[in-house]
mmCIF file of C-alpha atoms in Angstrom:
data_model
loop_
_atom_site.group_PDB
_atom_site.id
_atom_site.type_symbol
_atom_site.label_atom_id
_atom_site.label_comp_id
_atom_site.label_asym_id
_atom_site.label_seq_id
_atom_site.Cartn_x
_atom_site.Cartn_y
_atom_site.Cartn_z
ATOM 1 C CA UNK A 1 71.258 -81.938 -48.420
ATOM 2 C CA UNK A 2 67.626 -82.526 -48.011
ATOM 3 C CA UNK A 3 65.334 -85.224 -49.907
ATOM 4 C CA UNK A 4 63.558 -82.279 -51.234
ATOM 5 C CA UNK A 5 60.547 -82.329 -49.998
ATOM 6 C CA UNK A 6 58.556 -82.481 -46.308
ATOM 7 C CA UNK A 7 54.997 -83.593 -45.353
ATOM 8 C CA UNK A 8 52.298 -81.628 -43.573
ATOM 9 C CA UNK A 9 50.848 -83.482 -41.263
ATOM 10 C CA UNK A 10 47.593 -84.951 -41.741
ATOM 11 C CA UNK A 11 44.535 -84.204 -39.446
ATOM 12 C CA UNK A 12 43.010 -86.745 -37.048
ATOM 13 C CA UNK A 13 39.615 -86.169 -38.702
ATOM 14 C CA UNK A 14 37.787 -84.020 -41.507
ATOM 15 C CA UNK A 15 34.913 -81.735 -41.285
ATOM 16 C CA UNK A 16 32.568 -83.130 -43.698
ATOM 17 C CA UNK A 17 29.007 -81.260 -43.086
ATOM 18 C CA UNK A 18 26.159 -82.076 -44.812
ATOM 19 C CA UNK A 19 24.730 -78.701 -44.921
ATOM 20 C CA UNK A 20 27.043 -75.909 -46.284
ATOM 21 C CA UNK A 21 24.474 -73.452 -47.243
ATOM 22 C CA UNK A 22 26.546 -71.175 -49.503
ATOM 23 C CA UNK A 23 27.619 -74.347 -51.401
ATOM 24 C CA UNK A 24 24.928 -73.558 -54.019
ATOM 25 C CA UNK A 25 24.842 -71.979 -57.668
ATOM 26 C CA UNK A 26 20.881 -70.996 -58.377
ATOM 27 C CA UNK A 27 21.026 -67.855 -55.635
ATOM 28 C CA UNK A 28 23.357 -65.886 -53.935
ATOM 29 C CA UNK A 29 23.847 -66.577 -50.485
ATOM 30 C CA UNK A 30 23.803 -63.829 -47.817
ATOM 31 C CA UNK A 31 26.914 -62.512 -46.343
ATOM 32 C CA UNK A 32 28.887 -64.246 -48.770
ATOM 33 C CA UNK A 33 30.753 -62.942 -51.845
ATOM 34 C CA UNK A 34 31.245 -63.064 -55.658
ATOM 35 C CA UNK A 35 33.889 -61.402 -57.365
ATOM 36 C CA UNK A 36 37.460 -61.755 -59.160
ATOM 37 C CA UNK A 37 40.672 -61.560 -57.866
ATOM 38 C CA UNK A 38 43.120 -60.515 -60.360
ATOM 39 C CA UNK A 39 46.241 -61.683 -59.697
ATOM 40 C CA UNK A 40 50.297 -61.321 -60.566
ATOM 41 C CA UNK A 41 53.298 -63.996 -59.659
ATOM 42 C CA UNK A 42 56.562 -63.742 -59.909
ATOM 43 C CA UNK A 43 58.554 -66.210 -60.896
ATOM 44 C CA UNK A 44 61.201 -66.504 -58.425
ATOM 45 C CA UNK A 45 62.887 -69.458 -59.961
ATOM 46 C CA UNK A 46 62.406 -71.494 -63.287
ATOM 47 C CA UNK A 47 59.218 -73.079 -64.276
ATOM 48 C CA UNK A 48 58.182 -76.100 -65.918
ATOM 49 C CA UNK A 49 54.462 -77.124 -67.144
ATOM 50 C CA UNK A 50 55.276 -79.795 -68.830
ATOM 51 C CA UNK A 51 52.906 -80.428 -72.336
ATOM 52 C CA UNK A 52 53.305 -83.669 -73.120
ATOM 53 C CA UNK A 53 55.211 -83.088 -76.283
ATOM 54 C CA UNK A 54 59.039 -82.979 -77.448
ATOM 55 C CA UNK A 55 60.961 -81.259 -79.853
ATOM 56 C CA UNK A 56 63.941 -80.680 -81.312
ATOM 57 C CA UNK A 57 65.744 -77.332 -80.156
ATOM 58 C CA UNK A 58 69.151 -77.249 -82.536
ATOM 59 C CA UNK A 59 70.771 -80.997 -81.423
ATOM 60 C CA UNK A 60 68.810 -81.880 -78.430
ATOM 61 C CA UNK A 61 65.349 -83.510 -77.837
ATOM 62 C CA UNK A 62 63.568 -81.440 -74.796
ATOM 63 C CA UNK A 63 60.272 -81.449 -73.062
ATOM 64 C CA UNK A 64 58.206 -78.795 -74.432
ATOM 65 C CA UNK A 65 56.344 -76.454 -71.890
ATOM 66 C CA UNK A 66 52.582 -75.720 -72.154
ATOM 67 C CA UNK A 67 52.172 -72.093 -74.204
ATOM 68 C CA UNK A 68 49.453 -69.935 -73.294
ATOM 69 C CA UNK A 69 48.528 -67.690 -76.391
ATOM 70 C CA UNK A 70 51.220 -68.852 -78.245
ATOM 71 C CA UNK A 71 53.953 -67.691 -75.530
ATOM 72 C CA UNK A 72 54.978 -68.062 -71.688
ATOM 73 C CA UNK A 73 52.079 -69.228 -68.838
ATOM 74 C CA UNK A 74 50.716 -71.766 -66.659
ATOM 75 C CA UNK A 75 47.531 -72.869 -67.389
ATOM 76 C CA UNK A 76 44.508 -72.429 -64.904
ATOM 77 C CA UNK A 77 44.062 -76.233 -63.979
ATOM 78 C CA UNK A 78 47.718 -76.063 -62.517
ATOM 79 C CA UNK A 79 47.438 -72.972 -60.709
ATOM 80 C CA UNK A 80 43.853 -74.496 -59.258
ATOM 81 C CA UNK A 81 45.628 -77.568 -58.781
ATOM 82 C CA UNK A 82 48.207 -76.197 -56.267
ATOM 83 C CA UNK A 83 45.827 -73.675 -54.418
ATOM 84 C CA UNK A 84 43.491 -76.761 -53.949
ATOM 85 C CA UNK A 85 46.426 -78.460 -52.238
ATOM 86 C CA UNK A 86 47.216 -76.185 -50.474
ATOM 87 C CA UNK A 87 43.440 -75.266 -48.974
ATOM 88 C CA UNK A 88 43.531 -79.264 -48.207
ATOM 89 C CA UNK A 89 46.466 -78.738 -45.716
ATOM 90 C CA UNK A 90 45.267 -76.026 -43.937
ATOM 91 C CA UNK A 91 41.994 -77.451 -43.577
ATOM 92 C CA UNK A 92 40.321 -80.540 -42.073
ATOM 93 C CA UNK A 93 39.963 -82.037 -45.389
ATOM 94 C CA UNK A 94 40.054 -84.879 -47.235
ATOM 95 C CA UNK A 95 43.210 -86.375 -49.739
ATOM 96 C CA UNK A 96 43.868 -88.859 -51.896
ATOM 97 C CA UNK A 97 44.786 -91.824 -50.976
ATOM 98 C CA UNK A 98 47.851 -94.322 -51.821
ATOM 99 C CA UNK A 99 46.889 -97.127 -53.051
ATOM 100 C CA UNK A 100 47.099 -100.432 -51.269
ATOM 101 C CA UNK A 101 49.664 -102.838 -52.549
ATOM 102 C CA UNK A 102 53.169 -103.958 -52.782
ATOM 103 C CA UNK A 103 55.370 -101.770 -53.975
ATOM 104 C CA UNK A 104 58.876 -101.649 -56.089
ATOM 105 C CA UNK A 105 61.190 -99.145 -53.810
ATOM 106 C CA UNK A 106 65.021 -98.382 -54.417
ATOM 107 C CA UNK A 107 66.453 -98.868 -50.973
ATOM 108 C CA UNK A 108 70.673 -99.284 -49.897
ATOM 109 C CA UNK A 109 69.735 -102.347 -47.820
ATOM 110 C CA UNK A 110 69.184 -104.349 -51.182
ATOM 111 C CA UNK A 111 65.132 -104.504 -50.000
ATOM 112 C CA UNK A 112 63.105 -104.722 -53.444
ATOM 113 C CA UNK A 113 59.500 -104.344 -51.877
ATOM 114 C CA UNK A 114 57.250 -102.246 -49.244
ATOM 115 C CA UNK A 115 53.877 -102.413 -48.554
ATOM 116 C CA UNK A 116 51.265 -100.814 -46.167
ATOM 117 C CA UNK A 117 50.526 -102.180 -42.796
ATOM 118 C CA UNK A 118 46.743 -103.036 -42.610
ATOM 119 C CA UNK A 119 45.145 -100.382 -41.534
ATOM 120 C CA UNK A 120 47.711 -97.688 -42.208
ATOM 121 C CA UNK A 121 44.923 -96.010 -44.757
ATOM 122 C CA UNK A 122 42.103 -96.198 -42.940
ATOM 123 C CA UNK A 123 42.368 -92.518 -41.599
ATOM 124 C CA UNK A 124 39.549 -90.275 -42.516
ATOM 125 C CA UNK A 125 42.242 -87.876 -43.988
ATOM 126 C CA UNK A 126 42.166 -90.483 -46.855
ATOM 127 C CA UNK A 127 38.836 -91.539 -47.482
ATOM 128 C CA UNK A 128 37.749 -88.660 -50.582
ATOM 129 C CA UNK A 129 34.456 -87.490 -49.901
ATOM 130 C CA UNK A 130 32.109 -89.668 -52.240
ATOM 131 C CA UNK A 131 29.648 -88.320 -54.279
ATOM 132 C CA UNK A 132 26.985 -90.934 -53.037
ATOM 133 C CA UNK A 133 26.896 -89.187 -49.703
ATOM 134 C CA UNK A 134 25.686 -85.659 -48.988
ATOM 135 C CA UNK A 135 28.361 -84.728 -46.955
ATOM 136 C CA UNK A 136 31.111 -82.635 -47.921
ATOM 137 C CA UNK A 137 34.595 -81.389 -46.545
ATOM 138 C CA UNK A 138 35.755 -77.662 -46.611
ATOM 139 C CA UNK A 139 38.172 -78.475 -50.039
ATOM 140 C CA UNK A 140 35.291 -80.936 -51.452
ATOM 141 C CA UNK A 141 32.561 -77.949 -50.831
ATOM 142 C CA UNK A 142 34.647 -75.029 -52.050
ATOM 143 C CA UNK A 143 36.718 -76.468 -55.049
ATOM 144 C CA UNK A 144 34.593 -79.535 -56.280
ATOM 145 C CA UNK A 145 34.073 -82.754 -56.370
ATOM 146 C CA UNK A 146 32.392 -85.550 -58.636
ATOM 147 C CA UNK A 147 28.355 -83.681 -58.670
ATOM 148 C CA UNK A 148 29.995 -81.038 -56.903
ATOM 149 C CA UNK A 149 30.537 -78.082 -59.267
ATOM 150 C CA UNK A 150 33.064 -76.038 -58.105
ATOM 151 C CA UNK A 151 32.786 -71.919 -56.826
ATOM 152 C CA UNK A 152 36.432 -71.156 -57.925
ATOM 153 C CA UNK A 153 37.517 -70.927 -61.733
ATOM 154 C CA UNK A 154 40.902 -70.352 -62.532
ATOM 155 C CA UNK A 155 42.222 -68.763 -65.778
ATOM 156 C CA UNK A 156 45.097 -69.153 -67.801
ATOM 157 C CA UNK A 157 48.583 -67.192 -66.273
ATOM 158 C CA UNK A 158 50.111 -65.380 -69.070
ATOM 159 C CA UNK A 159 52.766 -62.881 -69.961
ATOM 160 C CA UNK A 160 51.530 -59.673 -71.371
ATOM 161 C CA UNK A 161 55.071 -59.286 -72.636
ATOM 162 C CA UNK A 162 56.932 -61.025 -75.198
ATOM 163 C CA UNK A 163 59.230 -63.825 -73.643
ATOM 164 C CA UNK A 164 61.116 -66.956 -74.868
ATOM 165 C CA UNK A 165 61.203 -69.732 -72.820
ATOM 166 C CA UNK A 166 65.075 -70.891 -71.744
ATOM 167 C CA UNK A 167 66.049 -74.422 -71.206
ATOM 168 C CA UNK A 168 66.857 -76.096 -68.388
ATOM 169 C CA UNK A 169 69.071 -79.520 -67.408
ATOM 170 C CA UNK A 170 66.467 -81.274 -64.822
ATOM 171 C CA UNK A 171 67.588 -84.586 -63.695
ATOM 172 C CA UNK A 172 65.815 -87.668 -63.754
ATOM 173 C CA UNK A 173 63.136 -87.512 -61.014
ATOM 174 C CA UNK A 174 62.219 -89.936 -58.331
ATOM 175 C CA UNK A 175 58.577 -89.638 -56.209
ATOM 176 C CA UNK A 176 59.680 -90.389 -52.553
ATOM 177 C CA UNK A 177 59.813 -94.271 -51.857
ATOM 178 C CA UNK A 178 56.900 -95.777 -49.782
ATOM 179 C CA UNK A 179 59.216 -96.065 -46.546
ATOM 180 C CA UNK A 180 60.137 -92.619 -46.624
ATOM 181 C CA UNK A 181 56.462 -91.500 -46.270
ATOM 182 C CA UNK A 182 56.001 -93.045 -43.091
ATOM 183 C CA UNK A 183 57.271 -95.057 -40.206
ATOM 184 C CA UNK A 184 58.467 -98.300 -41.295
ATOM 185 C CA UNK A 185 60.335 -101.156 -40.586
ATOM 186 C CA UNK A 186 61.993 -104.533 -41.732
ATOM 187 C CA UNK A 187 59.763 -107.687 -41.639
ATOM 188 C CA UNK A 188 59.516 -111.156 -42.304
ATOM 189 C CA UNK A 189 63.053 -113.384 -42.277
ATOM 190 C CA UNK A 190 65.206 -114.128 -44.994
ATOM 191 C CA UNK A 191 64.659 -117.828 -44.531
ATOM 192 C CA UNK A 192 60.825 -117.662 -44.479
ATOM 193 C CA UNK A 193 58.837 -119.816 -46.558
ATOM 194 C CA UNK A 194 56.623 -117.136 -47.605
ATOM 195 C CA UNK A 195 58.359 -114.984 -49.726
ATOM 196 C CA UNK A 196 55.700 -112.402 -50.670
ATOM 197 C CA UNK A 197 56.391 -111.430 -46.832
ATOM 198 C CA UNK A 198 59.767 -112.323 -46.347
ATOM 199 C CA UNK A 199 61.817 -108.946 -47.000
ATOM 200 C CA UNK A 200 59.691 -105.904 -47.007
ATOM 201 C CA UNK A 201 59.525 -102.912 -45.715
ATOM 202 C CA UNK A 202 56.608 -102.351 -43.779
ATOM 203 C CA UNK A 203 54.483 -98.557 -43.346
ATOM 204 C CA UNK A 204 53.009 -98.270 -40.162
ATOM 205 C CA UNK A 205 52.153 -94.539 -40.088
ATOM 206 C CA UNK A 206 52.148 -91.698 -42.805
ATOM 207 C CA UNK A 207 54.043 -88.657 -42.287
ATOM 208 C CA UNK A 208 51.234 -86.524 -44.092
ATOM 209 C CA UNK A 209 50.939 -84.354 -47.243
ATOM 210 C CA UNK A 210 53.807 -84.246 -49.345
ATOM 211 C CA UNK A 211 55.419 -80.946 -50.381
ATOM 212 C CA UNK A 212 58.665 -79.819 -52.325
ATOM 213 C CA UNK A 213 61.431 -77.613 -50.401
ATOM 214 C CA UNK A 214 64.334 -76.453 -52.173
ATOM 215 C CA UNK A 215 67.380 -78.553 -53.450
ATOM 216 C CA UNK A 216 66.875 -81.961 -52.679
ATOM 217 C CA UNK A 217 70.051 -84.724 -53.492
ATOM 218 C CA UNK A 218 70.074 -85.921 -56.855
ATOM 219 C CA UNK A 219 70.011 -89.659 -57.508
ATOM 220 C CA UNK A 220 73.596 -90.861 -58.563
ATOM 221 C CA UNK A 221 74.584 -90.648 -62.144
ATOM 222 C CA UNK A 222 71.179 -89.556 -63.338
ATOM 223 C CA UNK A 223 70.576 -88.618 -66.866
ATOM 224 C CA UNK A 224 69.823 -84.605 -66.968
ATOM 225 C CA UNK A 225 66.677 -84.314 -69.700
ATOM 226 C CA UNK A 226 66.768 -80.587 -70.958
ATOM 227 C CA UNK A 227 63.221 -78.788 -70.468
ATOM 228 C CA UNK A 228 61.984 -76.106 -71.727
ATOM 229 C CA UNK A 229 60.863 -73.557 -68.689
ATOM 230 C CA UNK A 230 59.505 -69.945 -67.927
ATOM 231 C CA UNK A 231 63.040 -67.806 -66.977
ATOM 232 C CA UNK A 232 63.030 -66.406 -63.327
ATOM 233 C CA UNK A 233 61.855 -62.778 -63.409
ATOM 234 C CA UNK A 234 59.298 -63.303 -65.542
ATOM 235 C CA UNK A 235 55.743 -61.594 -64.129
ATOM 236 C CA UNK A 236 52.720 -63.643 -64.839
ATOM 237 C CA UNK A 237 48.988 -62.216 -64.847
ATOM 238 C CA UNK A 238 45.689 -63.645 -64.342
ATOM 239 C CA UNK A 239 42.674 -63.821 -62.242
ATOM 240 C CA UNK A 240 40.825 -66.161 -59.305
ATOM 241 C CA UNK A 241 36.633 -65.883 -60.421
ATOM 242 C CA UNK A 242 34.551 -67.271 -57.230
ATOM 243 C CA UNK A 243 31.153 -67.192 -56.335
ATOM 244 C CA UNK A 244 29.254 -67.730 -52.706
ATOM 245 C CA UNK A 245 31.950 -67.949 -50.893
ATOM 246 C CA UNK A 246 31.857 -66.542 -47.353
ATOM 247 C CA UNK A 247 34.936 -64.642 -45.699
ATOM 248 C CA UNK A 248 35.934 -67.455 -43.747
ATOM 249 C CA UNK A 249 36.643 -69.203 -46.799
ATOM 250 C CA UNK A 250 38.153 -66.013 -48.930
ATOM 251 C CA UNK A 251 40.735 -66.145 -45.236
ATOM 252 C CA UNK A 252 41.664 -69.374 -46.050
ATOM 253 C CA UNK A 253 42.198 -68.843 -49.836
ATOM 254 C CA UNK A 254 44.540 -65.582 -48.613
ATOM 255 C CA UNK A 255 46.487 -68.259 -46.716
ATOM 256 C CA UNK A 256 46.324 -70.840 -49.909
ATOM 257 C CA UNK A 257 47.685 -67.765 -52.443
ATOM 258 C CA UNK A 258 50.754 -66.831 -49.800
ATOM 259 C CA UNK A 259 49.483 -63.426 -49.159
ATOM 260 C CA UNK A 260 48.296 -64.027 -45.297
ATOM 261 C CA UNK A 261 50.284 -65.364 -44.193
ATOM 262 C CA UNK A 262 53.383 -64.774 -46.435
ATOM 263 C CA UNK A 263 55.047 -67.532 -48.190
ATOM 264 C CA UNK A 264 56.000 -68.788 -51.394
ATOM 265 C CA UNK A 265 54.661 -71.064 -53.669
ATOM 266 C CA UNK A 266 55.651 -74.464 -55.686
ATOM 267 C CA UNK A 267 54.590 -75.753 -58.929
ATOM 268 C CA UNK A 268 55.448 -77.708 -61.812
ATOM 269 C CA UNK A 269 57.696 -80.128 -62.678
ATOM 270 C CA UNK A 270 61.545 -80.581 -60.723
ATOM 271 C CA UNK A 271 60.312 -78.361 -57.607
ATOM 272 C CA UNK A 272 63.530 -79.918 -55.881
ATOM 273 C CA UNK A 273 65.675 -79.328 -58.422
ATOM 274 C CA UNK A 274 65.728 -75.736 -58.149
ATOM 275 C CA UNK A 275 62.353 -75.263 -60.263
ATOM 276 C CA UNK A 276 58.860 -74.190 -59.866
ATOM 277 C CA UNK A 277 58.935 -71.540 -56.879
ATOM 278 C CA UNK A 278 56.551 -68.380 -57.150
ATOM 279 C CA UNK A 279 55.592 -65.494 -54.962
ATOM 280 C CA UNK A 280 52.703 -63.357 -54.828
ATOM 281 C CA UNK A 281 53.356 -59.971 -56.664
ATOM 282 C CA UNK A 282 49.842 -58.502 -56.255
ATOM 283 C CA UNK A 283 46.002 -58.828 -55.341
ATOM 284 C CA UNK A 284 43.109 -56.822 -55.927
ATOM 285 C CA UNK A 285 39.869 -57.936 -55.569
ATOM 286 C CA UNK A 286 36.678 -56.632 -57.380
ATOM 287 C CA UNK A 287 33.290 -57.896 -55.603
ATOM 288 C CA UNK A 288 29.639 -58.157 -57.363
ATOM 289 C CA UNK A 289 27.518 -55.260 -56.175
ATOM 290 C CA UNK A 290 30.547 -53.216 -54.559
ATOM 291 C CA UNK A 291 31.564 -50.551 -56.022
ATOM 292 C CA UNK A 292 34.817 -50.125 -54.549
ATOM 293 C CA UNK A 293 37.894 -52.084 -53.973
ATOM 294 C CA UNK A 294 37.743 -54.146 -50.951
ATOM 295 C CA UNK A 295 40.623 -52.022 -48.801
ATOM 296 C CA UNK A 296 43.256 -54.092 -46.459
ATOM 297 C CA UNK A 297 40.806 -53.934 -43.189
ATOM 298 C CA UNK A 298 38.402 -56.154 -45.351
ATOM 299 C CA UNK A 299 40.769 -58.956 -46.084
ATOM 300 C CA UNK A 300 41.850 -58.660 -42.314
ATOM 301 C CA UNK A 301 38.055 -59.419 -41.499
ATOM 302 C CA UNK A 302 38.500 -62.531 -43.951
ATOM 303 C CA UNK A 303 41.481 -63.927 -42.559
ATOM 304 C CA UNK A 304 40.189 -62.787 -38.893
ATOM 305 C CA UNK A 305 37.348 -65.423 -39.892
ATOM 306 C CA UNK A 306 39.492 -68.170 -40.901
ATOM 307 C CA UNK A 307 41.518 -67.835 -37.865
ATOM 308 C CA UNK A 308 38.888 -67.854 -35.418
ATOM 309 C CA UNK A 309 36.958 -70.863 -37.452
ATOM 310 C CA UNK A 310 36.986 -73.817 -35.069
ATOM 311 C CA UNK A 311 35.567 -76.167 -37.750
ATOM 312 C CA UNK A 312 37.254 -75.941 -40.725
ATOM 313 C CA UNK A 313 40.724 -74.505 -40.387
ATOM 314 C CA UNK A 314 43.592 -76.583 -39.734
ATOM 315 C CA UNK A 315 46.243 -74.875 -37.456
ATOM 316 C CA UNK A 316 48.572 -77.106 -37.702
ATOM 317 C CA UNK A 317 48.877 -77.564 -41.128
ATOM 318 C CA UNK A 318 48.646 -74.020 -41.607
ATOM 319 C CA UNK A 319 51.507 -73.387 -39.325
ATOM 320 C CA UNK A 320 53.718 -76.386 -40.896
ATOM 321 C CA UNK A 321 52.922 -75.390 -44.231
ATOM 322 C CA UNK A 322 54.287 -71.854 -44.063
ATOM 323 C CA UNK A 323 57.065 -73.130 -42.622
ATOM 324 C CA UNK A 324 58.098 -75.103 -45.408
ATOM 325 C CA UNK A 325 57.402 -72.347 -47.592
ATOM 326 C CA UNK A 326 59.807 -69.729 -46.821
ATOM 327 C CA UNK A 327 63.159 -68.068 -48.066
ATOM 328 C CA UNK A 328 64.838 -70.777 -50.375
ATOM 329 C CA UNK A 329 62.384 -73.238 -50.603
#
C-alpha cells in the first residue's frame, strides 16, 4: 500500500525572463494564437468539489458538492487550478512555498515536532515570482500572477444531461507530514536543555511537487465522512479560452490536459482514496482568424515546439509526471 501520493521533482532553477513578448493583452502577437478549446472528461472514478456547505441527506450529515447550473460539474477555478499545476511541473517554474516553522507531525517514534533545516527553502523553485519585479516564469507569464492578468480562462464543467450526484464514505484525510516531504532526520538529545531543539525531526531536502496516485493506506480507525460526489461515467463538457499564446506554450498545455502525452488526471477532494481521477475524452480547437479546425499535424507542430524548447520545458518533470499518472492512479 502506497502513502498515496509521489512528488515531482523540483528543478534546480526557473526561467524567469523579463521579456515574454506575447505576454500582452492590447495586440495580438505574431505567430501566436487565440482561440477555444472545447473540451470533454470523463470521469473515470468519483469526484468531489467540495462547497463548503452540509446537509442533511435522509439520517446523515454530508459534504455537499459544488453544482454547476443547478446539477453535476466542476467549476473553472478547479479545473485551472490543476492544469496550472500541472504546467508548473513540466516547466522551470516557480511554486509555493512551505512555510518556515515548527511543525505538529504524527510520527510512530512518539516525535511531536519537525521543522526545516535553514536553508532547505531557499531554492529558486520556491521563491513565487513577485509582482515588484519584471520578470516572469513560464506558469507566472501564461496563467497569472498578482498584475499579471492571465491568457487562459477556464469555464465551468457541466453535464448536459440530467445526473444526481451519489454519495461517497471518504475517510478522514491527512496532508503528508513534513518528514515525509523530504530527507530528514532525528536531532537534538533527549536530555538537552533546549527543548525547542531537543526532539525534532529535521528536513534537509524536499522531494518536490506533491501529487496523488491511487489508493493510499488509510489512517487507523478513521471516521469515514459521507460526501456527496459526481458518479464515475459521468461525461463532463466545457471549454479552455486563451489568447497570445505561442505553440510552444499550446505543446505544453497538450501535455498539462493529458492528451500528449497520454495520462490521466487528479482533482478534488480524497484523490487517494479512490476519488478524483479524469481522462481526456476529446479536444477540438477553434482558432481566431482560421477557418478550419486545426488537424492532428498542427498540434504535432505544438508539442514538436515544447519538446524542442530548451528554456522553458522541464523534461524531467514531464517524464515523472506521466509516470505517476497512468493506469490506476
Amino acid at each position: 500500500m502506497s502513502d498515496g501520493y509521489l512528488f515531482v521533482p523540483l528543478p534546480d532553477h526557473v526561467n524567469r525572463r523579463i521579456r515574454r513578448d506575447e505576454a500582452v493583452f492590447d495586440r495580438q502577437v505574431a505567430e501566436a494564437l487565440s482561440g477555444v478549446a472545447t473540451i470533454e472528461f470523463f470521469c473515470e472514478q468519483p469526484i468531489h468539489i467540495g462547497s463548503g456547505f452540509k446537509r442533511m441527506v435522509g439520517p446523515r450529515v454530508v459534504r455537499g458538492a459544488v453544482r454547476i447550473r443547478d446539477g453535476l460539474g466542476i467549476p473553472g477555478s478547479s479545473v485551472k487550478g490543476m492544469l496550472r499545476s500541472r504546467y508548473e511541473a513540466i516547466t522551470y517554474s516557480c511554486t509555493d512555498a512551505p512555510k518556515d516553522k515548527v511543525w505538529d507531525v504524527r510520527s510512530s517514534t512518539g516525535l511531536k515536532k519537525a521543522r526545516f533545516r535553514p536553508g532547505t527553502l531557499a531554492l529558486d523553485a520556491l521563491k513565487t515570482c513577485s509582482f515588484r519585479e519584471p520578470k516572469m516564469c513560464p506558469a507566472c507569464a501564461l496563467f497569472g500572477r498578482m498584475s499579471q492578468r492571465s491568457r487562459v480562462t477556464v469555464t465551468d464543467f457541466y453535464t448536459p444531461v440530467q445526473g444526481e450526484f451519489a454519495l461517497f464514505d471518504l475517510p478522514e484525510q491527512f496532508g503528508p507530514n513534513i518528514h515525509h516531504v523530504g530527507k530528514a532526520k532525528i536531532i537534538g538529545d533527549e536530555h538537552s536543555r533546549d527543548r525547542s531543539s531537543s526532539q525534532l525531526f529535521e528536513v534537509s531536502e524536499l522531494k518536490g511537487r506533491k501529487f496523488a496516485l491511487g489508493q493510499g493506506r488509510r489512517v487507523e480507525n478513521a471516521k469515514p465522512q459521507p460526501v456527496e460526489v459526481i458518479p464515475a461515467g459521468t461525461i463532463l463538457q466545457g471549454q479552455i479560452r486563451f489568447m497570445n499564446v505561442t505553440p510552444m506554450e499550446l505543446g505544453g498545455m497538450l501535455s498539462a490536459i493529458g492528451k500528449t502525452p497520454a495520462s490521466k488526471l487528479k482533482i478534488g477532494a480524497g484523490k487517494c482514496y479512490g476519488l478524483g481521477r479524469m481522462s481526456l475524452r476529446t479536444m477540438s480547437f477553434a482558432l481566431r482568424g482560421q477557418t478550419a479546425s486545426p488537424q492532428g499535424d498542427q498540434e504535432q507542430a505544438w508539442r514538436a515546439a515544447f519538446e524542442t524548447e530548451q528554456s522553458d520545458r522541464f523534461p524531467d518533470g514531464e517524464e515523472t509526471l506521466v509516470r505517476i499518472h497512468q493506469g490506476a492512479c
